[in-house]
PDB file of C-alpha atoms in Angstrom:
ATOM      1  CA  UNK A 141       0.000   0.000   0.000  1.00  0.00           C
ATOM      2  CA  UNK A 142       2.826   2.375   0.892  1.00  0.00           C
ATOM      3  CA  UNK A 143       4.608   1.604  -2.403  1.00  0.00           C
ATOM      4  CA  UNK A 144       1.349   2.153  -4.317  1.00  0.00           C
ATOM      5  CA  UNK A 145       0.825   5.528  -2.628  1.00  0.00           C
ATOM      6  CA  UNK A 146       4.406   6.498  -3.410  1.00  0.00           C
ATOM      7  CA  UNK A 147       3.882   5.586  -7.080  1.00  0.00           C
ATOM      8  CA  UNK A 148       0.692   7.643  -7.212  1.00  0.00           C
ATOM      9  CA  UNK A 149       2.508  10.581  -5.623  1.00  0.00           C
ATOM     10  CA  UNK A 150       5.336  10.325  -8.143  1.00  0.00           C
ATOM     11  CA  UNK A 151       2.852  10.220 -11.017  1.00  0.00           C
ATOM     12  CA  UNK A 152       1.032  13.242  -9.590  1.00  0.00           C
ATOM     13  CA  UNK A 153       4.295  15.179  -9.343  1.00  0.00           C
ATOM     14  CA  UNK A 154       5.208  14.226 -12.912  1.00  0.00           C
ATOM     15  CA  UNK A 155       1.747  15.210 -14.178  1.00  0.00           C
ATOM     16  CA  UNK A 156       1.839  18.551 -12.358  1.00  0.00           C
ATOM     17  CA  UNK A 157       5.356  19.232 -13.626  1.00  0.00           C
ATOM     18  CA  UNK A 158       4.352  18.480 -17.202  1.00  0.00           C
ATOM     19  CA  UNK A 159       1.256  20.664 -16.833  1.00  0.00           C
ATOM     20  CA  UNK A 160       3.336  23.554 -15.484  1.00  0.00           C
ATOM     21  CA  UNK A 161       5.815  23.220 -18.350  1.00  0.00           C
ATOM     22  CA  UNK A 162       2.990  23.068 -20.884  1.00  0.00           C
ATOM     23  CA  UNK A 163       1.298  26.169 -19.467  1.00  0.00           C
ATOM     24  CA  UNK A 164       4.624  27.993 -19.443  1.00  0.00           C
ATOM     25  CA  UNK A 165       5.128  27.033 -23.095  1.00  0.00           C
ATOM     26  CA  UNK A 166       1.626  28.230 -23.995  1.00  0.00           C
ATOM     27  CA  UNK A 167       2.264  31.521 -22.195  1.00  0.00           C
ATOM     28  CA  UNK A 168       5.601  32.002 -23.968  1.00  0.00           C
ATOM     29  CA  UNK A 169       4.072  31.138 -27.349  1.00  0.00           C
ATOM     30  CA  UNK A 170       1.116  33.450 -26.703  1.00  0.00           C
ATOM     31  CA  UNK A 171       3.369  36.391 -25.840  1.00  0.00           C
ATOM     32  CA  UNK A 172       5.415  35.767 -28.964  1.00  0.00           C
ATOM     33  CA  UNK A 173       2.331  35.624 -31.183  1.00  0.00           C
ATOM     34  CA  UNK A 174       0.386  38.534 -29.752  1.00  0.00           C
ATOM     35  CA  UNK A 175       3.146  40.844 -28.586  1.00  0.00           C
ATOM     36  CA  UNK A 176       6.679  40.309 -29.838  1.00  0.00           C
ATOM     37  CA  UNK A 177       9.222  43.094 -30.170  1.00  0.00           C
ATOM     38  CA  UNK A 178       8.639  45.498 -33.023  1.00  0.00           C
ATOM     39  CA  UNK A 179      10.954  48.057 -34.566  1.00  0.00           C
ATOM     40  CA  UNK A 180      11.241  51.559 -33.235  1.00  0.00           C
ATOM     41  CA  UNK A 181      10.673  54.435 -35.645  1.00  0.00           C
ATOM     42  CA  UNK A 182      14.440  54.916 -35.853  1.00  0.00           C
ATOM     43  CA  UNK A 183      15.134  51.218 -36.512  1.00  0.00           C
ATOM     44  CA  UNK A 184      12.418  51.086 -39.139  1.00  0.00           C
ATOM     45  CA  UNK A 185      13.734  54.110 -41.010  1.00  0.00           C
ATOM     46  CA  UNK A 186      17.262  52.711 -40.872  1.00  0.00           C
ATOM     47  CA  UNK A 187      16.108  49.387 -42.372  1.00  0.00           C
ATOM     48  CA  UNK A 188      14.148  51.090 -45.138  1.00  0.00           C
ATOM     49  CA  UNK A 189      17.055  53.372 -46.015  1.00  0.00           C
ATOM     50  CA  UNK A 190      19.401  50.383 -46.279  1.00  0.00           C
ATOM     51  CA  UNK A 191      17.115  48.650 -48.794  1.00  0.00           C
ATOM     52  CA  UNK A 192      15.984  51.490 -51.068  1.00  0.00           C
ATOM     53  CA  UNK A 193      16.242  55.233 -51.582  1.00  0.00           C
ATOM     54  CA  UNK A 194      14.169  57.037 -48.948  1.00  0.00           C
ATOM     55  CA  UNK A 195      15.684  60.469 -49.577  1.00  0.00           C
ATOM     56  CA  UNK A 196      12.451  61.664 -51.209  1.00  0.00           C
ATOM     57  CA  UNK A 197      10.841  61.597 -47.753  1.00  0.00           C
ATOM     58  CA  UNK A 198      13.090  64.383 -46.435  1.00  0.00           C
ATOM     59  CA  UNK A 199      11.983  66.826 -49.112  1.00  0.00           C
ATOM     60  CA  UNK A 200       8.253  66.349 -48.600  1.00  0.00           C
ATOM     61  CA  UNK A 201       5.938  68.686 -46.777  1.00  0.00           C
ATOM     62  CA  UNK A 202       4.572  66.705 -43.842  1.00  0.00           C
ATOM     63  CA  UNK A 203       1.816  67.081 -41.306  1.00  0.00           C
ATOM     64  CA  UNK A 204       1.660  64.917 -38.192  1.00  0.00           C
ATOM     65  CA  UNK A 205      -1.717  63.812 -36.861  1.00  0.00           C
ATOM     66  CA  UNK A 206      -3.331  61.703 -34.174  1.00  0.00           C
ATOM     67  CA  UNK A 207      -6.660  59.892 -34.345  1.00  0.00           C
ATOM     68  CA  UNK A 208      -8.569  58.610 -31.342  1.00  0.00           C
ATOM     69  CA  UNK A 209      -9.990  55.220 -32.260  1.00  0.00           C
ATOM     70  CA  UNK A 210     -13.311  53.615 -31.300  1.00  0.00           C
ATOM     71  CA  UNK A 211     -11.988  52.606 -27.858  1.00  0.00           C
ATOM     72  CA  UNK A 212     -10.071  55.865 -27.245  1.00  0.00           C
ATOM     73  CA  UNK A 213      -6.753  54.307 -28.285  1.00  0.00           C
ATOM     74  CA  UNK A 214      -4.594  57.007 -29.906  1.00  0.00           C
ATOM     75  CA  UNK A 215      -2.985  56.374 -33.310  1.00  0.00           C
ATOM     76  CA  UNK A 216      -0.078  58.455 -34.634  1.00  0.00           C
ATOM     77  CA  UNK A 217       0.775  59.216 -38.225  1.00  0.00           C
ATOM     78  CA  UNK A 218       1.795  61.694 -40.915  1.00  0.00           C
ATOM     79  CA  UNK A 219       0.382  63.159 -44.086  1.00  0.00           C
ATOM     80  CA  UNK A 220       2.966  63.255 -46.876  1.00  0.00           C
ATOM     81  CA  UNK A 221       1.863  66.010 -49.216  1.00  0.00           C
ATOM     82  CA  UNK A 222       2.399  65.641 -52.928  1.00  0.00           C
ATOM     83  CA  UNK A 223       4.591  68.446 -54.359  1.00  0.00           C
ATOM     84  CA  UNK A 224       1.843  68.920 -56.945  1.00  0.00           C
ATOM     85  CA  UNK A 225      -1.423  69.833 -55.187  1.00  0.00           C
ATOM     86  CA  UNK A 226      -3.901  66.968 -55.416  1.00  0.00           C
ATOM     87  CA  UNK A 227      -7.257  65.913 -53.980  1.00  0.00           C
ATOM     88  CA  UNK A 228      -6.261  62.233 -54.152  1.00  0.00           C
ATOM     89  CA  UNK A 229      -5.111  60.444 -50.984  1.00  0.00           C
ATOM     90  CA  UNK A 230      -4.079  56.920 -50.075  1.00  0.00           C
ATOM     91  CA  UNK A 231      -3.867  55.566 -46.529  1.00  0.00           C
ATOM     92  CA  UNK A 232      -1.025  53.036 -46.323  1.00  0.00           C
ATOM     93  CA  UNK A 233      -0.899  50.386 -43.581  1.00  0.00           C
ATOM     94  CA  UNK A 234       2.459  48.765 -42.805  1.00  0.00           C
ATOM     95  CA  UNK A 235       3.340  45.203 -41.845  1.00  0.00           C
ATOM     96  CA  UNK A 236       3.673  43.416 -38.503  1.00  0.00           C
ATOM     97  CA  UNK A 237       6.420  44.746 -36.179  1.00  0.00           C
ATOM     98  CA  UNK A 238       7.209  47.574 -38.596  1.00  0.00           C
ATOM     99  CA  UNK A 239       6.214  51.247 -38.388  1.00  0.00           C
ATOM    100  CA  UNK A 240       4.740  53.928 -40.633  1.00  0.00           C
ATOM    101  CA  UNK A 241       8.136  54.165 -42.358  1.00  0.00           C
ATOM    102  CA  UNK A 242       7.632  50.685 -43.758  1.00  0.00           C
ATOM    103  CA  UNK A 243       5.008  52.304 -45.985  1.00  0.00           C
ATOM    104  CA  UNK A 244       7.508  54.594 -47.740  1.00  0.00           C
ATOM    105  CA  UNK A 245       8.326  51.998 -50.413  1.00  0.00           C
ATOM    106  CA  UNK A 246       4.716  52.283 -51.578  1.00  0.00           C
ATOM    107  CA  UNK A 247       4.413  56.002 -50.898  1.00  0.00           C
ATOM    108  CA  UNK A 248       7.067  56.732 -53.522  1.00  0.00           C
ATOM    109  CA  UNK A 249       4.893  55.029 -56.142  1.00  0.00           C
ATOM    110  CA  UNK A 250       1.696  56.782 -55.132  1.00  0.00           C
ATOM    111  CA  UNK A 251       3.420  60.162 -55.047  1.00  0.00           C
ATOM    112  CA  UNK A 252       4.522  59.577 -58.642  1.00  0.00           C
ATOM    113  CA  UNK A 253       0.878  58.820 -59.518  1.00  0.00           C
ATOM    114  CA  UNK A 254      -0.338  62.095 -58.054  1.00  0.00           C
ATOM    115  CA  UNK A 255      -1.494  60.977 -54.598  1.00  0.00           C
ATOM    116  CA  UNK A 256      -0.926  62.444 -51.174  1.00  0.00           C
ATOM    117  CA  UNK A 257       0.067  59.675 -48.764  1.00  0.00           C
ATOM    118  CA  UNK A 258      -1.229  59.098 -45.262  1.00  0.00           C
ATOM    119  CA  UNK A 259       1.077  56.819 -43.281  1.00  0.00           C
ATOM    120  CA  UNK A 260       0.469  55.779 -39.685  1.00  0.00           C
ATOM    121  CA  UNK A 261       1.591  53.378 -36.987  1.00  0.00           C
ATOM    122  CA  UNK A 262      -0.719  50.414 -36.510  1.00  0.00           C
ATOM    123  CA  UNK A 263      -1.992  49.716 -33.014  1.00  0.00           C
ATOM    124  CA  UNK A 264       0.865  48.572 -30.770  1.00  0.00           C
ATOM    125  CA  UNK A 265       3.511  49.757 -33.258  1.00  0.00           C
ATOM    126  CA  UNK A 266       5.811  52.739 -33.707  1.00  0.00           C
ATOM    127  CA  UNK A 267       4.909  55.771 -31.603  1.00  0.00           C
ATOM    128  CA  UNK A 268       1.698  54.175 -30.320  1.00  0.00           C
ATOM    129  CA  UNK A 269       1.169  52.721 -26.871  1.00  0.00           C
ATOM    130  CA  UNK A 270       2.170  49.064 -26.530  1.00  0.00           C
ATOM    131  CA  UNK A 271      -0.706  46.578 -26.766  1.00  0.00           C
ATOM    132  CA  UNK A 272      -1.458  43.148 -28.204  1.00  0.00           C
ATOM    133  CA  UNK A 273      -1.955  42.458 -31.897  1.00  0.00           C
ATOM    134  CA  UNK A 274      -5.419  41.197 -32.821  1.00  0.00           C
ATOM    135  CA  UNK A 275      -4.438  40.414 -36.421  1.00  0.00           C
ATOM    136  CA  UNK A 276      -6.960  42.688 -38.133  1.00  0.00           C
ATOM    137  CA  UNK A 277      -9.881  42.703 -35.654  1.00  0.00           C
ATOM    138  CA  UNK A 278      -9.095  45.906 -33.743  1.00  0.00           C
ATOM    139  CA  UNK A 279      -6.697  47.140 -36.412  1.00  0.00           C
ATOM    140  CA  UNK A 280      -9.449  47.110 -39.037  1.00  0.00           C
ATOM    141  CA  UNK A 281     -11.672  49.230 -36.814  1.00  0.00           C
ATOM    142  CA  UNK A 282      -8.743  51.614 -36.249  1.00  0.00           C
ATOM    143  CA  UNK A 283      -8.294  52.071 -39.983  1.00  0.00           C
ATOM    144  CA  UNK A 284     -12.014  52.698 -40.392  1.00  0.00           C
ATOM    145  CA  UNK A 285     -11.725  55.483 -37.788  1.00  0.00           C
ATOM    146  CA  UNK A 286      -8.780  56.991 -39.683  1.00  0.00           C
ATOM    147  CA  UNK A 287     -10.838  56.921 -42.889  1.00  0.00           C
ATOM    148  CA  UNK A 288     -13.728  58.675 -41.148  1.00  0.00           C
ATOM    149  CA  UNK A 289     -11.330  61.245 -39.666  1.00  0.00           C
ATOM    150  CA  UNK A 290      -9.873  62.177 -43.034  1.00  0.00           C
ATOM    151  CA  UNK A 291     -13.188  62.146 -44.836  1.00  0.00           C
ATOM    152  CA  UNK A 292     -14.347  64.780 -42.360  1.00  0.00           C
ATOM    153  CA  UNK A 293     -11.048  66.678 -42.546  1.00  0.00           C
ATOM    154  CA  UNK A 294     -10.639  66.682 -46.317  1.00  0.00           C
ATOM    155  CA  UNK A 295     -14.273  67.054 -47.400  1.00  0.00           C
ATOM    156  CA  UNK A 296     -16.363  65.485 -50.128  1.00  0.00           C
ATOM    157  CA  UNK A 297     -14.071  66.385 -53.012  1.00  0.00           C
ATOM    158  CA  UNK A 298     -11.209  64.249 -51.727  1.00  0.00           C
ATOM    159  CA  UNK A 299     -10.668  60.763 -53.121  1.00  0.00           C
ATOM    160  CA  UNK A 300      -9.384  58.304 -50.529  1.00  0.00           C
ATOM    161  CA  UNK A 301      -7.950  54.857 -51.257  1.00  0.00           C
ATOM    162  CA  UNK A 302      -6.322  52.195 -49.085  1.00  0.00           C
ATOM    163  CA  UNK A 303      -3.130  50.167 -49.432  1.00  0.00           C
ATOM    164  CA  UNK A 304      -1.711  47.617 -47.019  1.00  0.00           C
ATOM    165  CA  UNK A 305       1.180  45.176 -46.691  1.00  0.00           C
ATOM    166  CA  UNK A 306       0.927  41.863 -44.789  1.00  0.00           C
ATOM    167  CA  UNK A 307      -0.786  42.705 -41.468  1.00  0.00           C
ATOM    168  CA  UNK A 308      -1.565  46.069 -43.071  1.00  0.00           C
ATOM    169  CA  UNK A 309      -3.227  44.273 -45.980  1.00  0.00           C
ATOM    170  CA  UNK A 310      -5.330  42.198 -43.584  1.00  0.00           C
ATOM    171  CA  UNK A 311      -6.165  45.415 -41.739  1.00  0.00           C
ATOM    172  CA  UNK A 312      -7.173  47.061 -45.006  1.00  0.00           C
ATOM    173  CA  UNK A 313      -9.485  44.180 -45.901  1.00  0.00           C
ATOM    174  CA  UNK A 314     -10.973  44.018 -42.397  1.00  0.00           C
ATOM    175  CA  UNK A 315     -11.716  47.756 -42.439  1.00  0.00           C
ATOM    176  CA  UNK A 316     -14.093  47.210 -45.373  1.00  0.00           C
ATOM    177  CA  UNK A 317     -16.526  45.729 -42.915  1.00  0.00           C
ATOM    178  CA  UNK A 318     -16.988  49.277 -41.555  1.00  0.00           C
ATOM    179  CA  UNK A 319     -16.193  51.504 -44.550  1.00  0.00           C
ATOM    180  CA  UNK A 320     -17.399  51.110 -48.122  1.00  0.00           C
ATOM    181  CA  UNK A 321     -17.141  54.727 -49.255  1.00  0.00           C
ATOM    182  CA  UNK A 322     -13.474  54.590 -50.292  1.00  0.00           C
ATOM    183  CA  UNK A 323     -12.269  54.584 -53.890  1.00  0.00           C
ATOM    184  CA  UNK A 324     -10.143  51.440 -53.859  1.00  0.00           C
ATOM    185  CA  UNK A 325      -8.118  49.029 -51.758  1.00  0.00           C
ATOM    186  CA  UNK A 326      -4.813  47.288 -52.485  1.00  0.00           C
ATOM    187  CA  UNK A 327      -3.899  44.269 -50.366  1.00  0.00           C
ATOM    188  CA  UNK A 328      -0.298  43.111 -50.719  1.00  0.00           C
ATOM    189  CA  UNK A 329       0.506  39.665 -49.222  1.00  0.00           C
ATOM    190  CA  UNK A 330      -2.338  39.743 -46.729  1.00  0.00           C
ATOM    191  CA  UNK A 331      -3.762  36.742 -44.900  1.00  0.00           C
ATOM    192  CA  UNK A 332      -7.332  35.544 -45.288  1.00  0.00           C
ATOM    193  CA  UNK A 333      -7.265  34.216 -41.719  1.00  0.00           C
ATOM    194  CA  UNK A 334      -4.411  34.106 -39.221  1.00  0.00           C
ATOM    195  CA  UNK A 335      -4.976  30.441 -38.333  1.00  0.00           C
ATOM    196  CA  UNK A 336      -3.491  29.110 -41.575  1.00  0.00           C
ATOM    197  CA  UNK A 337      -0.462  31.384 -41.178  1.00  0.00           C
ATOM    198  CA  UNK A 338       0.189  30.181 -37.643  1.00  0.00           C
ATOM    199  CA  UNK A 339      -0.100  26.575 -38.794  1.00  0.00           C
ATOM    200  CA  UNK A 340       2.627  27.183 -41.375  1.00  0.00           C
ATOM    201  CA  UNK A 341       4.864  28.794 -38.740  1.00  0.00           C
ATOM    202  CA  UNK A 342       4.255  25.948 -36.286  1.00  0.00           C
ATOM    203  CA  UNK A 343       5.139  23.331 -38.873  1.00  0.00           C
ATOM    204  CA  UNK A 344       8.404  25.113 -39.698  1.00  0.00           C
ATOM    205  CA  UNK A 345       9.112  25.425 -35.962  1.00  0.00           C
ATOM    206  CA  UNK A 346       8.297  21.736 -35.350  1.00  0.00           C
ATOM    207  CA  UNK A 347       5.405  22.657 -33.060  1.00  0.00           C
ATOM    208  CA  UNK A 348       2.421  20.280 -33.356  1.00  0.00           C
ATOM    209  CA  UNK A 349      -0.480  22.064 -35.064  1.00  0.00           C
ATOM    210  CA  UNK A 350      -2.689  20.456 -32.410  1.00  0.00           C
ATOM    211  CA  UNK A 351      -1.647  23.433 -30.273  1.00  0.00           C
ATOM    212  CA  UNK A 352      -4.134  25.508 -32.336  1.00  0.00           C
ATOM    213  CA  UNK A 353      -7.271  24.976 -30.198  1.00  0.00           C
ATOM    214  CA  UNK A 354      -5.250  25.686 -27.049  1.00  0.00           C
ATOM    215  CA  UNK A 355      -3.942  28.981 -28.440  1.00  0.00           C
ATOM    216  CA  UNK A 356      -7.437  29.840 -29.637  1.00  0.00           C
ATOM    217  CA  UNK A 357      -8.685  29.576 -26.048  1.00  0.00           C
ATOM    218  CA  UNK A 358      -5.611  31.450 -24.802  1.00  0.00           C
ATOM    219  CA  UNK A 359      -6.477  34.415 -27.036  1.00  0.00           C
ATOM    220  CA  UNK A 360     -10.134  34.285 -26.051  1.00  0.00           C
ATOM    221  CA  UNK A 361      -9.337  34.220 -22.321  1.00  0.00           C
ATOM    222  CA  UNK A 362      -6.592  36.862 -22.399  1.00  0.00           C
ATOM    223  CA  UNK A 363      -7.903  39.268 -25.018  1.00  0.00           C
ATOM    224  CA  UNK A 364     -11.558  38.430 -25.537  1.00  0.00           C
ATOM    225  CA  UNK A 365     -10.859  37.657 -29.199  1.00  0.00           C
ATOM    226  CA  UNK A 366     -10.272  34.042 -30.282  1.00  0.00           C
ATOM    227  CA  UNK A 367      -7.831  33.362 -33.086  1.00  0.00           C
ATOM    228  CA  UNK A 368     -10.749  31.897 -35.054  1.00  0.00           C
ATOM    229  CA  UNK A 369     -12.269  35.399 -35.221  1.00  0.00           C
ATOM    230  CA  UNK A 370      -9.181  36.917 -36.866  1.00  0.00           C
ATOM    231  CA  UNK A 371     -10.507  36.455 -40.394  1.00  0.00           C
ATOM    232  CA  UNK A 372     -10.284  39.461 -42.771  1.00  0.00           C
ATOM    233  CA  UNK A 373     -11.876  37.355 -45.504  1.00  0.00           C
ATOM    234  CA  UNK A 374     -15.209  37.556 -43.689  1.00  0.00           C
ATOM    235  CA  UNK A 375     -15.340  41.281 -44.535  1.00  0.00           C
ATOM    236  CA  UNK A 376     -15.605  40.559 -48.259  1.00  0.00           C
ATOM    237  CA  UNK A 377     -18.994  38.885 -48.615  1.00  0.00           C
ATOM    238  CA  UNK A 378     -20.826  42.156 -49.244  1.00  0.00           C
ATOM    239  CA  UNK A 379     -17.889  44.259 -50.355  1.00  0.00           C
ATOM    240  CA  UNK A 380     -18.276  46.682 -53.266  1.00  0.00           C
ATOM    241  CA  UNK A 381     -14.912  48.478 -52.993  1.00  0.00           C
ATOM    242  CA  UNK A 382     -12.590  47.638 -55.937  1.00  0.00           C
ATOM    243  CA  UNK A 383      -9.658  45.575 -54.634  1.00  0.00           C
ATOM    244  CA  UNK A 384      -6.293  44.722 -56.151  1.00  0.00           C
ATOM    245  CA  UNK A 385      -4.661  41.721 -54.485  1.00  0.00           C
ATOM    246  CA  UNK A 386      -0.891  41.356 -54.852  1.00  0.00           C
ATOM    247  CA  UNK A 387       1.179  38.436 -53.615  1.00  0.00           C
ATOM    248  CA  UNK A 388       4.667  37.063 -54.133  1.00  0.00           C
ATOM    249  CA  UNK A 389       4.546  33.615 -55.715  1.00  0.00           C
ATOM    250  CA  UNK A 390       7.475  32.508 -53.526  1.00  0.00           C
ATOM    251  CA  UNK A 391       5.940  33.718 -50.249  1.00  0.00           C
ATOM    252  CA  UNK A 392       6.397  30.875 -47.755  1.00  0.00           C
ATOM    253  CA  UNK A 393       5.238  32.859 -44.743  1.00  0.00           C
ATOM    254  CA  UNK A 394       1.776  33.947 -45.848  1.00  0.00           C
ATOM    255  CA  UNK A 395       1.034  31.604 -48.719  1.00  0.00           C
ATOM    256  CA  UNK A 396      -0.291  33.064 -52.015  1.00  0.00           C
ATOM    257  CA  UNK A 397      -3.429  30.942 -51.550  1.00  0.00           C
ATOM    258  CA  UNK A 398      -4.529  33.550 -48.991  1.00  0.00           C
ATOM    259  CA  UNK A 399      -4.850  36.253 -51.640  1.00  0.00           C
ATOM    260  CA  UNK A 400      -6.372  33.794 -54.076  1.00  0.00           C
ATOM    261  CA  UNK A 401      -9.065  32.862 -51.546  1.00  0.00           C
ATOM    262  CA  UNK A 402      -9.841  36.519 -50.859  1.00  0.00           C
ATOM    263  CA  UNK A 403      -9.941  37.264 -54.587  1.00  0.00           C
ATOM    264  CA  UNK A 404     -12.562  34.553 -55.025  1.00  0.00           C
ATOM    265  CA  UNK A 405     -14.522  35.778 -51.985  1.00  0.00           C
ATOM    266  CA  UNK A 406     -14.717  39.375 -53.210  1.00  0.00           C
ATOM    267  CA  UNK A 407     -18.077  40.272 -54.721  1.00  0.00           C
ATOM    268  CA  UNK A 408     -17.072  43.654 -56.104  1.00  0.00           C
ATOM    269  CA  UNK A 409     -14.527  44.563 -58.795  1.00  0.00           C
ATOM    270  CA  UNK A 410     -11.222  42.814 -58.146  1.00  0.00           C
ATOM    271  CA  UNK A 411      -7.907  41.918 -59.684  1.00  0.00           C
ATOM    272  CA  UNK A 412      -4.967  39.718 -58.709  1.00  0.00           C
ATOM    273  CA  UNK A 413      -1.238  39.970 -59.381  1.00  0.00           C
ATOM    274  CA  UNK A 414       1.111  37.128 -58.415  1.00  0.00           C
ATOM    275  CA  UNK A 415       4.713  38.292 -58.663  1.00  0.00           C
ATOM    276  CA  UNK A 416       7.182  35.578 -59.755  1.00  0.00           C
ATOM    277  CA  UNK A 417      10.160  34.873 -57.458  1.00  0.00           C
ATOM    278  CA  UNK A 418       8.945  37.298 -54.791  1.00  0.00           C
ATOM    279  CA  UNK A 419       8.949  36.210 -51.154  1.00  0.00           C
ATOM    280  CA  UNK A 420       6.966  37.757 -48.334  1.00  0.00           C
ATOM    281  CA  UNK A 421       6.513  41.536 -48.765  1.00  0.00           C
ATOM    282  CA  UNK A 422       9.151  41.482 -51.523  1.00  0.00           C
ATOM    283  CA  UNK A 423       7.001  42.073 -54.611  1.00  0.00           C
ATOM    284  CA  UNK A 424       7.741  45.800 -54.817  1.00  0.00           C
ATOM    285  CA  UNK A 425      11.480  45.068 -54.532  1.00  0.00           C
ATOM    286  CA  UNK A 426      11.652  42.086 -56.888  1.00  0.00           C
ATOM    287  CA  UNK A 427       9.782  43.781 -59.746  1.00  0.00           C
ATOM    288  CA  UNK A 428       8.940  47.400 -59.001  1.00  0.00           C
ATOM    289  CA  UNK A 429       8.162  48.197 -62.639  1.00  0.00           C
ATOM    290  CA  UNK A 430       5.572  45.387 -62.842  1.00  0.00           C
ATOM    291  CA  UNK A 431       4.178  46.433 -59.470  1.00  0.00           C
ATOM    292  CA  UNK A 432       3.865  50.065 -60.534  1.00  0.00           C
ATOM    293  CA  UNK A 433       2.349  49.294 -63.925  1.00  0.00           C
ATOM    294  CA  UNK A 434      -0.237  46.925 -62.439  1.00  0.00           C
ATOM    295  CA  UNK A 435      -1.177  49.475 -59.799  1.00  0.00           C
ATOM    296  CA  UNK A 436      -1.357  52.232 -62.418  1.00  0.00           C
ATOM    297  CA  UNK A 437      -3.535  50.107 -64.723  1.00  0.00           C
ATOM    298  CA  UNK A 438      -5.827  49.126 -61.841  1.00  0.00           C
ATOM    299  CA  UNK A 439      -6.343  52.735 -60.767  1.00  0.00           C
ATOM    300  CA  UNK A 440      -6.876  53.834 -64.375  1.00  0.00           C
ATOM    301  CA  UNK A 441      -9.530  51.145 -64.841  1.00  0.00           C
ATOM    302  CA  UNK A 442     -11.529  52.675 -62.006  1.00  0.00           C
ATOM    303  CA  UNK A 443     -11.792  55.975 -63.841  1.00  0.00           C
ATOM    304  CA  UNK A 444     -13.089  54.396 -67.051  1.00  0.00           C
TER     305      UNK A 444
END
């Protein structure tokens, strides 16, 4: 009897130890997924300047702004004014762990096409207060608030479009659930739902994908938003905003199938460009001329 009790005690200790280790792993994984360390504004600008010419930014007339979002969270950004006066504006949303300066690679194109550019730090990024990433749920509502802010600021004669990269693309798509009175949207390497992206990452990291339901509950308990709700694609069922989807064919992080699924789900005018040999968020670098021409043709088609 004593030996049996000892064995039960040992098993209990082992079980509790394993449970503690598992919960610690879940906590560590959750913090990595929903927080993670992003770039500072200075680090972001340094990275951009090392990879392409950002000197045009210094010569632009700029206007800083803040927007209070639906839950009073404050978002920071800048208006980059086109040297040639224009009533056309595009709001550019950057990728995960980047800042507003990650949008400059696209701003240079839009400036050449006659647009003023509105760049901003997504929630939890750049100059904004630290908070968790909800992978398009809160971010989409933030972008909708920015759209409303500038529609009121600029007046009826202003044309406003949207452009996003990666998380910014998902944010752009998610915002269409709350705003339909914008001229266009461009979604570059966005995800249709974050679950499939996490599954890819877990496979590469040799983490069993069976962890998915556990992390779904983790997000629901900690943030009130389950991972299963982080689905930009659900904003497209009734969409009427023209959308151009762009994705690198060699993207192994957010697979091109994400843009293809969203293209198929879009009920309004849409187009799709898959850029050969381009990895994640590399399309504009790998073939800028193709990128620019496709964007130019898409915008021209809206005027016809």
